[in-house]
Short mmCIF file of C-alpha atoms in Angstrom, two decimals:
data_model
loop_
_atom_site.label_atom_id
_atom_site.label_comp_id
_atom_site.label_asym_id
_atom_site.label_seq_id
_atom_site.Cartn_x
_atom_site.Cartn_y
_atom_site.Cartn_z
CA UNK A 6 -0.08 0.20 0.19
CA UNK A 7 2.68 2.17 0.83
CA UNK A 8 4.32 1.73 -2.75
CA UNK A 9 0.94 2.16 -4.08
CA UNK A 10 0.35 5.49 -2.35
CA UNK A 11 3.79 6.93 -3.68
CA UNK A 12 2.94 5.93 -7.02
CA UNK A 13 -0.27 7.99 -7.06
CA UNK A 14 1.21 11.01 -5.27
CA UNK A 15 4.26 11.34 -7.45
CA UNK A 16 1.80 10.90 -10.28
CA UNK A 17 -0.44 13.64 -9.43
CA UNK A 18 2.60 15.63 -8.73
CA UNK A 19 3.68 15.48 -12.11
CA UNK A 20 0.36 15.95 -13.45
CA UNK A 21 -0.46 18.86 -11.47
CA UNK A 22 3.40 20.22 -12.63
CA UNK A 23 1.98 19.90 -15.90
CA UNK A 24 -1.22 21.46 -15.66
CA UNK A 25 0.32 24.19 -13.90
CA UNK A 26 2.70 25.08 -16.81
CA UNK A 27 0.27 24.96 -19.30
CA UNK A 28 -2.04 27.43 -17.35
CA UNK A 29 0.71 29.92 -17.22
CA UNK A 30 1.47 29.49 -20.40
CA UNK A 31 -2.11 29.87 -21.97
CA UNK A 32 -3.36 32.45 -19.59
CA UNK A 33 -4.91 35.01 -21.48
CA UNK A 34 -4.38 33.49 -24.63
CA UNK A 35 -7.62 31.43 -25.64
CA UNK A 36 -9.98 34.26 -26.07
CA UNK A 37 -11.63 34.62 -29.46
CA UNK A 38 -11.97 31.75 -32.00
CA UNK A 39 -8.12 31.76 -33.22
CA UNK A 40 -7.25 31.62 -29.72
CA UNK A 41 -9.48 29.17 -28.52
CA UNK A 42 -9.13 26.80 -31.97
CA UNK A 43 -5.62 27.60 -33.24
CA UNK A 44 -3.84 28.99 -30.13
CA UNK A 45 -3.68 32.32 -31.48
CA UNK A 46 -1.38 31.16 -34.49
CA UNK A 47 1.30 31.50 -32.29
CA UNK A 48 2.55 28.27 -31.80
CA UNK A 49 6.63 27.80 -32.11
CA UNK A 50 8.41 24.70 -33.63
CA UNK A 51 9.30 23.55 -30.51
CA UNK A 52 5.58 23.52 -29.22
CA UNK A 53 4.32 22.09 -32.78
CA UNK A 54 7.30 19.11 -32.72
CA UNK A 55 6.40 18.13 -29.22
CA UNK A 56 2.61 18.18 -29.68
CA UNK A 57 2.83 16.09 -32.95
CA UNK A 58 4.97 13.59 -31.54
CA UNK A 59 2.89 12.96 -28.19
CA UNK A 60 -0.12 13.01 -30.02
CA UNK A 61 0.89 10.05 -32.38
CA UNK A 62 3.00 8.25 -29.55
CA UNK A 63 -0.11 7.54 -27.61
CA UNK A 64 -0.63 4.11 -25.43
CA UNK A 65 -2.42 2.78 -28.65
CA UNK A 66 1.02 2.85 -30.20
CA UNK A 67 2.75 1.75 -26.97
CA UNK A 68 0.45 -1.02 -26.32
CA UNK A 69 -0.69 -2.29 -29.88
CA UNK A 70 2.77 -1.95 -31.65
CA UNK A 71 4.83 -3.77 -28.98
CA UNK A 72 1.62 -6.25 -28.79
CA UNK A 73 2.22 -6.91 -32.70
CA UNK A 74 6.07 -7.41 -31.91
CA UNK A 75 5.12 -9.75 -29.19
CA UNK A 76 2.55 -11.69 -31.80
CA UNK A 77 4.65 -11.77 -34.95
CA UNK A 78 7.69 -9.75 -35.92
CA UNK A 79 8.83 -6.56 -36.28
CA UNK A 80 7.23 -5.93 -39.95
CA UNK A 81 4.85 -3.25 -38.28
CA UNK A 82 7.87 -0.77 -37.90
CA UNK A 83 6.76 0.08 -41.68
CA UNK A 84 4.29 2.23 -40.25
CA UNK A 85 6.42 4.52 -38.27
CA UNK A 86 9.45 4.19 -40.76
CA UNK A 87 7.55 5.22 -43.92
CA UNK A 88 5.99 8.09 -42.37
CA UNK A 89 8.96 10.38 -42.94
CA UNK A 90 8.21 10.39 -46.85
CA UNK A 91 4.74 11.62 -45.64
CA UNK A 92 6.33 14.41 -42.87
CA UNK A 93 8.56 15.69 -45.55
CA UNK A 94 5.53 16.00 -48.64
CA UNK A 95 3.48 17.93 -45.93
CA UNK A 96 6.47 20.47 -44.41
CA UNK A 97 7.45 21.32 -48.03
CA UNK A 98 4.51 20.96 -50.25
CA UNK A 99 1.44 20.90 -48.58
CA UNK A 100 1.62 23.26 -45.22
CA UNK A 101 2.59 26.30 -47.47
CA UNK A 102 -0.71 26.07 -49.10
CA UNK A 103 -2.44 25.61 -46.09
CA UNK A 104 -1.02 28.55 -44.40
CA UNK A 105 -1.25 30.41 -47.75
CA UNK A 106 -5.27 29.99 -47.41
CA UNK A 107 -5.41 31.02 -43.57
CA UNK A 108 -7.34 28.12 -43.06
CA UNK A 109 -8.52 26.58 -39.55
CA UNK A 110 -9.91 23.11 -40.77
CA UNK A 111 -9.23 20.42 -44.11
CA UNK A 112 -13.31 20.79 -44.65
CA UNK A 113 -12.66 24.22 -45.07
CA UNK A 114 -9.85 23.82 -47.38
CA UNK A 115 -12.10 21.58 -49.49
CA UNK A 116 -14.98 23.68 -49.56
CA UNK A 117 -12.49 26.58 -51.04
CA UNK A 118 -11.50 24.10 -53.73
CA UNK A 119 -14.49 22.47 -54.19
CA UNK A 120 -17.77 23.07 -52.34
CA UNK A 121 -20.20 22.86 -49.24
CA UNK A 122 -21.11 19.48 -50.13
CA UNK A 123 -17.40 17.86 -50.07
CA UNK A 124 -16.81 20.10 -46.68
CA UNK A 125 -19.98 18.34 -45.02
CA UNK A 126 -18.79 14.94 -46.27
CA UNK A 127 -15.46 14.87 -44.76
CA UNK A 128 -16.64 16.13 -41.81
CA UNK A 129 -18.98 12.97 -41.42
CA UNK A 130 -15.98 10.67 -42.63
CA UNK A 131 -13.41 12.04 -39.99
CA UNK A 132 -16.40 12.36 -37.11
CA UNK A 133 -17.22 8.59 -37.77
CA UNK A 134 -13.24 7.62 -37.59
CA UNK A 135 -12.92 9.33 -34.54
CA UNK A 136 -16.13 8.34 -32.33
CA UNK A 137 -15.86 4.65 -33.60
CA UNK A 138 -12.24 3.58 -33.33
CA UNK A 139 -9.62 6.37 -33.01
CA UNK A 140 -10.63 8.11 -29.77
CA UNK A 141 -11.95 4.59 -28.34
CA UNK A 142 -8.90 2.82 -29.00
CA UNK A 143 -6.71 5.42 -27.34
CA UNK A 144 -8.78 5.32 -23.82
CA UNK A 145 -9.09 1.55 -23.98
CA UNK A 146 -5.15 1.05 -24.90
CA UNK A 147 -4.50 3.70 -21.64
CA UNK A 148 -6.82 1.80 -19.45
CA UNK A 149 -4.91 -1.74 -20.73
CA UNK A 150 -1.99 -0.23 -19.18
CA UNK A 151 -2.86 1.22 -16.15
CA UNK A 152 -4.81 -2.21 -15.30
CA UNK A 153 -1.50 -3.99 -15.66
CA UNK A 154 0.27 -1.53 -13.13
CA UNK A 155 -2.43 -1.55 -10.74
CA UNK A 156 -4.49 -4.15 -9.51
CA UNK A 157 -7.45 -1.98 -9.84
CA UNK A 158 -10.15 -4.70 -9.41
CA UNK A 159 -8.70 -5.84 -5.97
CA UNK A 160 -8.04 -2.65 -4.99
CA UNK A 161 -11.54 -1.26 -6.14
CA UNK A 162 -13.29 -4.92 -5.35
CA UNK A 163 -14.72 -4.77 -8.94
CA UNK A 164 -14.63 -6.90 -11.86
CA UNK A 165 -11.79 -6.98 -14.57
CA UNK A 166 -14.63 -5.60 -16.82
CA UNK A 167 -16.11 -3.21 -14.51
CA UNK A 168 -12.16 -1.67 -13.98
CA UNK A 169 -12.07 -1.31 -17.76
CA UNK A 170 -15.58 0.93 -17.79
CA UNK A 171 -13.81 2.93 -14.57
CA UNK A 172 -10.25 3.43 -15.87
CA UNK A 173 -12.04 4.48 -19.18
CA UNK A 174 -14.25 6.91 -17.48
CA UNK A 175 -11.55 8.85 -15.40
CA UNK A 176 -9.26 8.71 -18.29
CA UNK A 177 -11.59 10.47 -20.45
CA UNK A 178 -13.07 12.59 -17.81
CA UNK A 179 -9.83 14.54 -17.05
CA UNK A 180 -8.60 14.42 -20.91
CA UNK A 181 -12.30 16.32 -21.74
CA UNK A 182 -11.12 18.95 -19.20
CA UNK A 183 -8.11 19.79 -20.85
CA UNK A 184 -9.58 19.87 -24.39
CA UNK A 185 -12.83 21.50 -24.12
CA UNK A 186 -11.80 24.14 -21.59
CA UNK A 187 -8.12 24.53 -22.52
CA UNK A 188 -8.35 24.85 -26.35
CA UNK A 189 -5.45 23.71 -28.56
CA UNK A 190 -2.35 26.07 -26.79
CA UNK A 191 -3.06 24.06 -23.41
CA UNK A 192 -2.93 20.73 -25.42
CA UNK A 193 0.22 21.71 -27.35
CA UNK A 194 1.95 22.83 -24.11
CA UNK A 195 1.17 20.02 -21.88
CA UNK A 196 2.13 17.72 -25.13
CA UNK A 197 5.52 18.78 -24.87
CA UNK A 198 6.26 18.68 -21.26
CA UNK A 199 4.79 14.70 -21.39
CA UNK A 200 6.73 14.16 -24.88
CA UNK A 201 9.71 14.66 -22.91
CA UNK A 202 8.84 12.28 -20.21
CA UNK A 203 7.64 9.80 -22.65
CA UNK A 204 11.08 9.95 -24.63
CA UNK A 205 12.91 8.99 -21.43
CA UNK A 206 10.52 6.36 -20.08
CA UNK A 207 10.63 5.04 -24.14
CA UNK A 208 14.56 4.54 -23.66
CA UNK A 209 14.59 3.42 -20.41
CA UNK A 210 12.37 0.40 -20.73
CA UNK A 211 14.02 -1.31 -23.70
CA UNK A 212 17.08 -1.21 -21.60
CA UNK A 213 15.78 -2.46 -18.61
CA UNK A 214 14.17 -5.12 -20.72
CA UNK A 215 17.54 -6.34 -22.02
CA UNK A 216 18.92 -6.41 -18.61
CA UNK A 217 16.33 -8.69 -17.41
CA UNK A 218 16.65 -10.64 -20.38
CA UNK A 219 20.03 -11.15 -19.81
CA UNK A 220 20.28 -11.78 -16.19
CA UNK A 221 21.46 -8.87 -15.20
CA UNK A 222 23.88 -8.36 -18.01
CA UNK A 223 23.11 -5.97 -20.89
CA UNK A 224 25.07 -7.53 -23.68
CA UNK A 225 23.55 -11.10 -22.77
CA UNK A 226 19.96 -9.84 -23.39
CA UNK A 227 21.17 -8.60 -26.59
CA UNK A 228 23.21 -11.64 -27.22
CA UNK A 229 19.81 -13.58 -26.58
CA UNK A 230 17.21 -11.73 -28.23
CA UNK A 231 19.66 -11.68 -31.37
CA UNK A 232 20.34 -15.38 -31.59
CA UNK A 233 17.31 -17.17 -30.05
CA UNK A 234 14.49 -17.09 -32.46
CA UNK A 235 15.86 -14.37 -34.82
CA UNK A 236 12.73 -14.66 -36.90
CA UNK A 237 11.09 -12.28 -34.18
CA UNK A 238 13.45 -9.16 -35.19
CA UNK A 239 12.05 -9.65 -38.85
CA UNK A 240 11.03 -6.62 -40.42
CA UNK A 241 10.22 -7.70 -44.20
CA UNK A 242 6.59 -8.85 -43.80
CA UNK A 243 5.29 -11.94 -45.50
CA UNK A 244 1.76 -12.29 -47.03
CA UNK A 245 0.70 -13.65 -43.70
CA UNK A 246 1.74 -10.70 -41.92
CA UNK A 247 -0.32 -7.34 -41.50
CA UNK A 248 1.96 -5.34 -43.65
CA UNK A 249 3.30 -7.17 -46.47
CA UNK A 250 6.43 -6.13 -47.97
CA UNK A 251 5.28 -5.22 -51.12
CA UNK A 252 2.36 -2.56 -49.30
CA UNK A 253 5.20 -0.16 -48.23
CA UNK A 254 5.58 0.88 -51.49
CA UNK A 255 1.86 1.71 -52.20
CA UNK A 256 -0.90 1.81 -49.62
CA UNK A 257 1.25 2.41 -46.66
CA UNK A 258 2.53 5.44 -47.69
CA UNK A 259 -0.42 6.94 -48.82
CA UNK A 260 -2.04 5.70 -45.49
CA UNK A 261 0.97 7.75 -43.80
CA UNK A 262 0.06 10.80 -45.64
CA UNK A 263 -3.46 10.82 -44.44
CA UNK A 264 -2.32 10.83 -41.06
CA UNK A 265 0.38 12.97 -41.14
CA UNK A 266 -0.75 15.82 -43.95
CA UNK A 267 -4.71 15.70 -44.08
CA UNK A 268 -5.50 14.14 -40.66
CA UNK A 269 -7.43 17.58 -39.05
CA UNK A 270 -5.91 16.26 -35.25
CA UNK A 271 -2.42 16.14 -36.61
CA UNK A 272 -2.35 19.25 -39.00
CA UNK A 273 -4.32 21.78 -36.81
CA UNK A 274 -0.84 22.49 -34.48
CA UNK A 275 0.73 23.36 -38.09
CA UNK A 276 -2.31 25.51 -38.82
CA UNK A 277 -1.69 27.06 -35.45
CA UNK A 278 2.33 28.12 -36.73
CA UNK A 279 3.50 31.45 -35.79
CA UNK A 280 5.30 31.40 -39.33
CA UNK A 281 5.42 28.90 -42.01
CA UNK A 282 9.25 28.42 -41.04
CA UNK A 283 7.97 27.14 -37.38
CA UNK A 284 5.42 25.14 -39.06
CA UNK A 285 8.04 23.77 -41.44
CA UNK A 286 10.67 23.30 -38.34
CA UNK A 287 8.09 21.74 -36.16
CA UNK A 288 7.19 18.92 -38.62
CA UNK A 289 10.33 17.93 -39.76
CA UNK A 290 11.46 17.64 -36.37
CA UNK A 291 8.85 15.13 -35.60
CA UNK A 292 9.52 13.01 -38.71
CA UNK A 293 12.86 12.71 -36.98
CA UNK A 294 11.97 11.31 -33.82
CA UNK A 295 9.64 9.28 -35.86
CA UNK A 296 12.34 6.81 -37.19
CA UNK A 297 13.42 6.07 -33.46
CA UNK A 298 10.04 4.87 -32.59
CA UNK A 299 10.54 0.87 -33.69
CA UNK A 300 13.48 1.03 -30.77
CA UNK A 301 10.72 2.36 -28.02
CA UNK A 302 7.41 0.92 -29.32
CA UNK A 303 8.42 -2.25 -31.06
CA UNK A 304 12.12 -3.90 -29.48
CA UNK A 305 10.22 -4.05 -25.49
CA UNK A 306 7.48 -6.24 -27.32
CA UNK A 307 10.14 -9.04 -28.61
CA UNK A 308 11.73 -8.92 -25.55
CA UNK A 309 8.47 -9.67 -23.57
CA UNK A 310 8.19 -12.67 -25.87
CA UNK A 311 11.55 -13.70 -24.72
CA UNK A 312 10.82 -13.24 -21.20
CA UNK A 313 7.13 -14.66 -21.10
CA UNK A 314 5.95 -16.67 -24.27
CA UNK A 315 2.62 -17.44 -24.37
CA UNK A 316 1.89 -17.02 -20.53
CA UNK A 317 -0.31 -14.25 -21.57
CA UNK A 318 -3.68 -13.65 -21.92
CA UNK A 319 -3.48 -10.85 -24.84
CA UNK A 320 -1.08 -9.53 -26.86
CA UNK A 321 -1.97 -6.22 -25.63
CA UNK A 322 -0.80 -7.26 -22.40
CA UNK A 323 3.30 -7.33 -23.55
CA UNK A 324 4.31 -4.02 -23.11
CA UNK A 325 2.23 -3.46 -19.69
CA UNK A 326 3.86 -6.43 -18.08
CA UNK A 327 7.33 -5.60 -19.17
CA UNK A 328 7.03 -1.90 -17.38
CA UNK A 329 5.62 -3.46 -14.43
CA UNK A 330 8.33 -6.16 -14.03
CA UNK A 331 11.29 -4.09 -15.48
CA UNK A 332 10.76 -0.56 -14.17
CA UNK A 333 12.01 0.23 -10.83
CA UNK A 334 9.05 1.30 -8.07
CA UNK A 335 10.34 4.92 -7.36
CA UNK A 336 9.85 5.49 -11.46
CA UNK A 337 6.18 3.96 -11.48
CA UNK A 338 4.42 7.22 -10.71
CA UNK A 339 6.31 9.01 -12.97
CA UNK A 340 6.01 6.14 -15.60
CA UNK A 341 1.77 6.57 -15.01
CA UNK A 342 1.71 10.25 -15.20
CA UNK A 343 3.84 10.02 -18.79
CA UNK A 344 1.42 7.54 -19.74
CA UNK A 345 -1.67 9.45 -19.05
CA UNK A 346 -0.36 12.24 -20.58
CA UNK A 347 0.46 10.27 -23.52
CA UNK A 348 -3.23 9.16 -23.76
CA UNK A 349 -4.71 12.18 -22.76
CA UNK A 350 -2.62 13.84 -25.31
CA UNK A 351 -4.08 12.02 -27.95
CA UNK A 352 -7.56 12.23 -26.64
CA UNK A 353 -7.19 16.09 -26.18
CA UNK A 354 -6.16 16.54 -29.78
CA UNK A 355 -9.03 14.53 -31.19
CA UNK A 356 -11.75 16.03 -28.98
CA UNK A 357 -9.99 19.51 -29.92
CA UNK A 358 -10.41 18.47 -33.46
CA UNK A 359 -13.85 17.10 -33.75
CA UNK A 360 -15.31 20.41 -31.57
CA UNK A 361 -13.17 22.77 -34.23
CA UNK A 362 -14.76 21.17 -37.09
CA UNK A 363 -18.25 20.83 -35.78
CA UNK A 364 -18.50 24.66 -34.72
CA UNK A 365 -16.79 25.99 -38.02
CA UNK A 366 -17.63 23.36 -40.41
CA UNK A 367 -21.45 22.67 -39.59
CA UNK A 368 -22.54 24.95 -37.19
CA UNK A 369 -21.49 28.21 -38.76
CA UNK A 370 -21.85 27.64 -42.52
CA UNK A 371 -25.37 25.20 -41.99
CA UNK A 372 -26.69 26.23 -39.07
CA UNK A 373 -26.17 29.84 -37.61
CA UNK A 374 -23.68 31.81 -40.50
CA UNK A 375 -23.48 34.82 -38.26
CA UNK A 376 -22.04 33.48 -35.08
CA UNK A 377 -20.12 35.53 -32.93
CA UNK A 378 -16.35 34.03 -31.66
CA UNK A 379 -18.22 33.15 -27.94
CA UNK A 380 -21.69 31.23 -29.83
CA UNK A 381 -18.75 29.12 -31.75
CA UNK A 382 -16.51 28.52 -28.60
CA UNK A 383 -19.42 27.37 -26.82
CA UNK A 384 -21.05 25.55 -29.28
CA UNK A 385 -17.58 23.85 -29.71
CA UNK A 386 -17.58 22.78 -25.98
CA UNK A 387 -21.10 21.65 -26.06
CA UNK A 388 -20.58 18.94 -29.14
CA UNK A 389 -17.13 18.29 -27.36
CA UNK A 390 -18.89 17.02 -24.13
CA UNK A 391 -21.12 14.88 -26.40
CA UNK A 392 -18.77 13.33 -28.42
CA UNK A 393 -16.75 12.67 -25.44
CA UNK A 394 -19.27 10.96 -23.38
CA UNK A 395 -20.25 8.81 -26.46
CA UNK A 396 -16.73 7.30 -26.93
CA UNK A 397 -16.94 6.38 -22.89
CA UNK A 398 -19.77 4.08 -24.16
CA UNK A 399 -17.72 2.78 -27.03
CA UNK A 400 -14.67 2.40 -25.76
CA UNK A 401 -14.65 -0.56 -23.45
CA UNK A 402 -16.15 -2.54 -26.57
CA UNK A 403 -12.67 -2.74 -27.89
CA UNK A 404 -11.69 -5.62 -25.29
CA UNK A 405 -13.18 -8.18 -27.84
CA UNK A 406 -10.95 -7.34 -30.85
CA UNK A 407 -9.95 -11.08 -31.78
CA UNK A 408 -6.47 -9.95 -33.14
CA UNK A 409 -5.58 -7.12 -30.79
CA UNK A 410 -5.90 -3.33 -30.77
CA UNK A 411 -3.31 -2.40 -33.41
CA UNK A 412 -4.89 -4.49 -36.38
CA UNK A 413 -8.50 -3.22 -35.60
CA UNK A 414 -7.71 0.20 -35.67
CA UNK A 415 -5.97 -0.10 -39.15
CA UNK A 416 -8.58 -1.83 -41.05
CA UNK A 417 -11.00 0.40 -39.99
CA UNK A 418 -9.15 3.78 -40.86
CA UNK A 419 -8.56 2.30 -44.53
CA UNK A 420 -12.09 2.88 -45.21
CA UNK A 421 -12.10 6.49 -44.81
CA UNK A 422 -8.51 8.06 -44.86
CA UNK A 423 -7.79 7.01 -48.44
CA UNK A 424 -10.80 8.92 -50.08
CA UNK A 425 -9.71 11.87 -47.92
CA UNK A 426 -6.22 12.05 -49.32
CA UNK A 427 -7.40 11.75 -53.12
CA UNK A 428 -9.89 14.25 -52.61
CA UNK A 429 -7.14 16.46 -51.23
CA UNK A 430 -4.60 15.79 -53.86
CA UNK A 431 -6.99 16.47 -56.74
CA UNK A 432 -7.78 19.71 -55.00
CA UNK A 433 -4.78 20.82 -54.85
CA UNK A 434 -3.45 19.62 -58.04
CA UNK A 435 -6.23 21.41 -60.15
CA UNK A 436 -7.33 24.66 -60.79
CA UNK A 437 -10.58 25.98 -58.98
CA UNK A 438 -13.58 25.36 -61.34
CA UNK A 439 -17.31 24.76 -60.08
CA UNK A 440 -18.14 22.04 -57.38
CA UNK A 441 -20.19 19.77 -60.07
CA UNK A 442 -17.58 19.71 -62.81
CA UNK A 443 -14.92 18.68 -60.20
CA UNK A 444 -17.06 16.19 -58.59
CA UNK A 445 -17.91 14.46 -62.04
CA UNK A 446 -16.48 11.30 -63.25
CA UNK A 447 -17.37 12.20 -66.96
CA UNK A 448 -14.56 14.83 -66.72
CA UNK A 449 -11.86 12.37 -67.05
CA UNK A 450 -11.01 11.71 -71.11
CA UNK A 451 -8.87 9.32 -72.31
CA UNK A 452 -5.96 11.47 -72.45
CA UNK A 453 -5.66 11.38 -68.56
CA UNK A 454 -6.95 15.07 -68.18
CA UNK A 455 -9.64 16.21 -65.62
CA UNK A 456 -11.65 19.34 -66.95
CA UNK A 457 -12.74 21.97 -64.82
CA UNK A 458 -15.76 22.51 -66.50
CA UNK A 459 -14.13 26.07 -67.71
CA UNK A 460 -12.11 24.98 -70.61
CA UNK A 461 -9.13 23.91 -68.99
CA UNK A 462 -7.51 20.48 -68.57
CA UNK A 463 -4.98 18.97 -66.09
CA UNK A 464 -2.82 15.94 -66.73
CA UNK A 465 -3.74 14.04 -63.58
CA UNK A 466 -0.41 11.78 -63.52
CA UNK A 467 1.81 14.67 -63.81
CA UNK A 468 0.17 17.09 -61.10
CA UNK A 469 -0.52 14.39 -58.89
#
């Protein structure tokens, strides 16, 4: 009990510190719609990079990727290392266009390039993905890690399923307060601080894991992991793996393009940059750190395989189990705070983005065109609250995913991310025409030209 209280108190102390710093940094900066939705367009490259990284590196990644490494091999690292291509494309090509148009949301960009119909369809696609899978997966993966670190069922004298519900609601309510009442800048500042902590913990876990695997000798652990079951270190996926090797050069890059270049909850930080230079700096810096992610988020899964074999009930328990066994007790509170910070970061970002799209892409253009800044922020907060409550009920259902959390997320998001990427690339690559002419399939003649209805044609292969 003393260890438990120490962990909880140190966790609360770190989270309070993060909250205090975020409050001091954002005090007086959330007035007006630009201040609330885009941090007053004053984010520096450091805050953008920190927020992008922690938004991406949530418990979903820690639990999901390590679970896949435990189950199969390192082929899922393709998701991380190919992100660099999308990041460079975003920073050098798309971001200048986004900032030049002074947009707040991606659907707003599509309304300028197409029409209001495309804008609404895109918002619906985003909302379905956010509410049914993306937000619930982050809450559920965070709950799994907390339950493995602490015996919540015994502490509260409730069942495992009830514990999942309790932890999800607890994490969700705290995160909703950040996102709904703090705005984008509060999210970005807290993300950056927690991101530093996550990098520290992320580096410690594989090191301590290899020491445990080598019975106290780090090099012996390295020898074991490279000579015993070496196929676990294979990064070239076969037909039976989640990421077959051939898909790296086709669909995988496009999927990463969606996440890093057209996903509202990611690009919203870059749209809040104080300048193009700062925005590009933040994007490229985050892309560099993505190349190191397999060390933090896949190698521990392989170590867990060597330590525990088939003793785990679920592949998604690989990382939490390893952390519980190798991390010193005096760091458990810090790890819990960082883990919750990572969960809250992604959750906050998604809620903030969903609320932003509702206020600016549905409420203002379709329901109240003359809405004031105060009315927009109020509508955003109410919608964010509704979305939060819905996801509290959806999240626990993910415990029934048959092949682990990571596979479920990737299969579902494929239904809506590729269409959005296609629409954005077409919108950027051709001149503006009428909405109907640019959406009609009968404007694709044999020569590969897309006509805009105004006598102009663009070679799709060349421009895209």
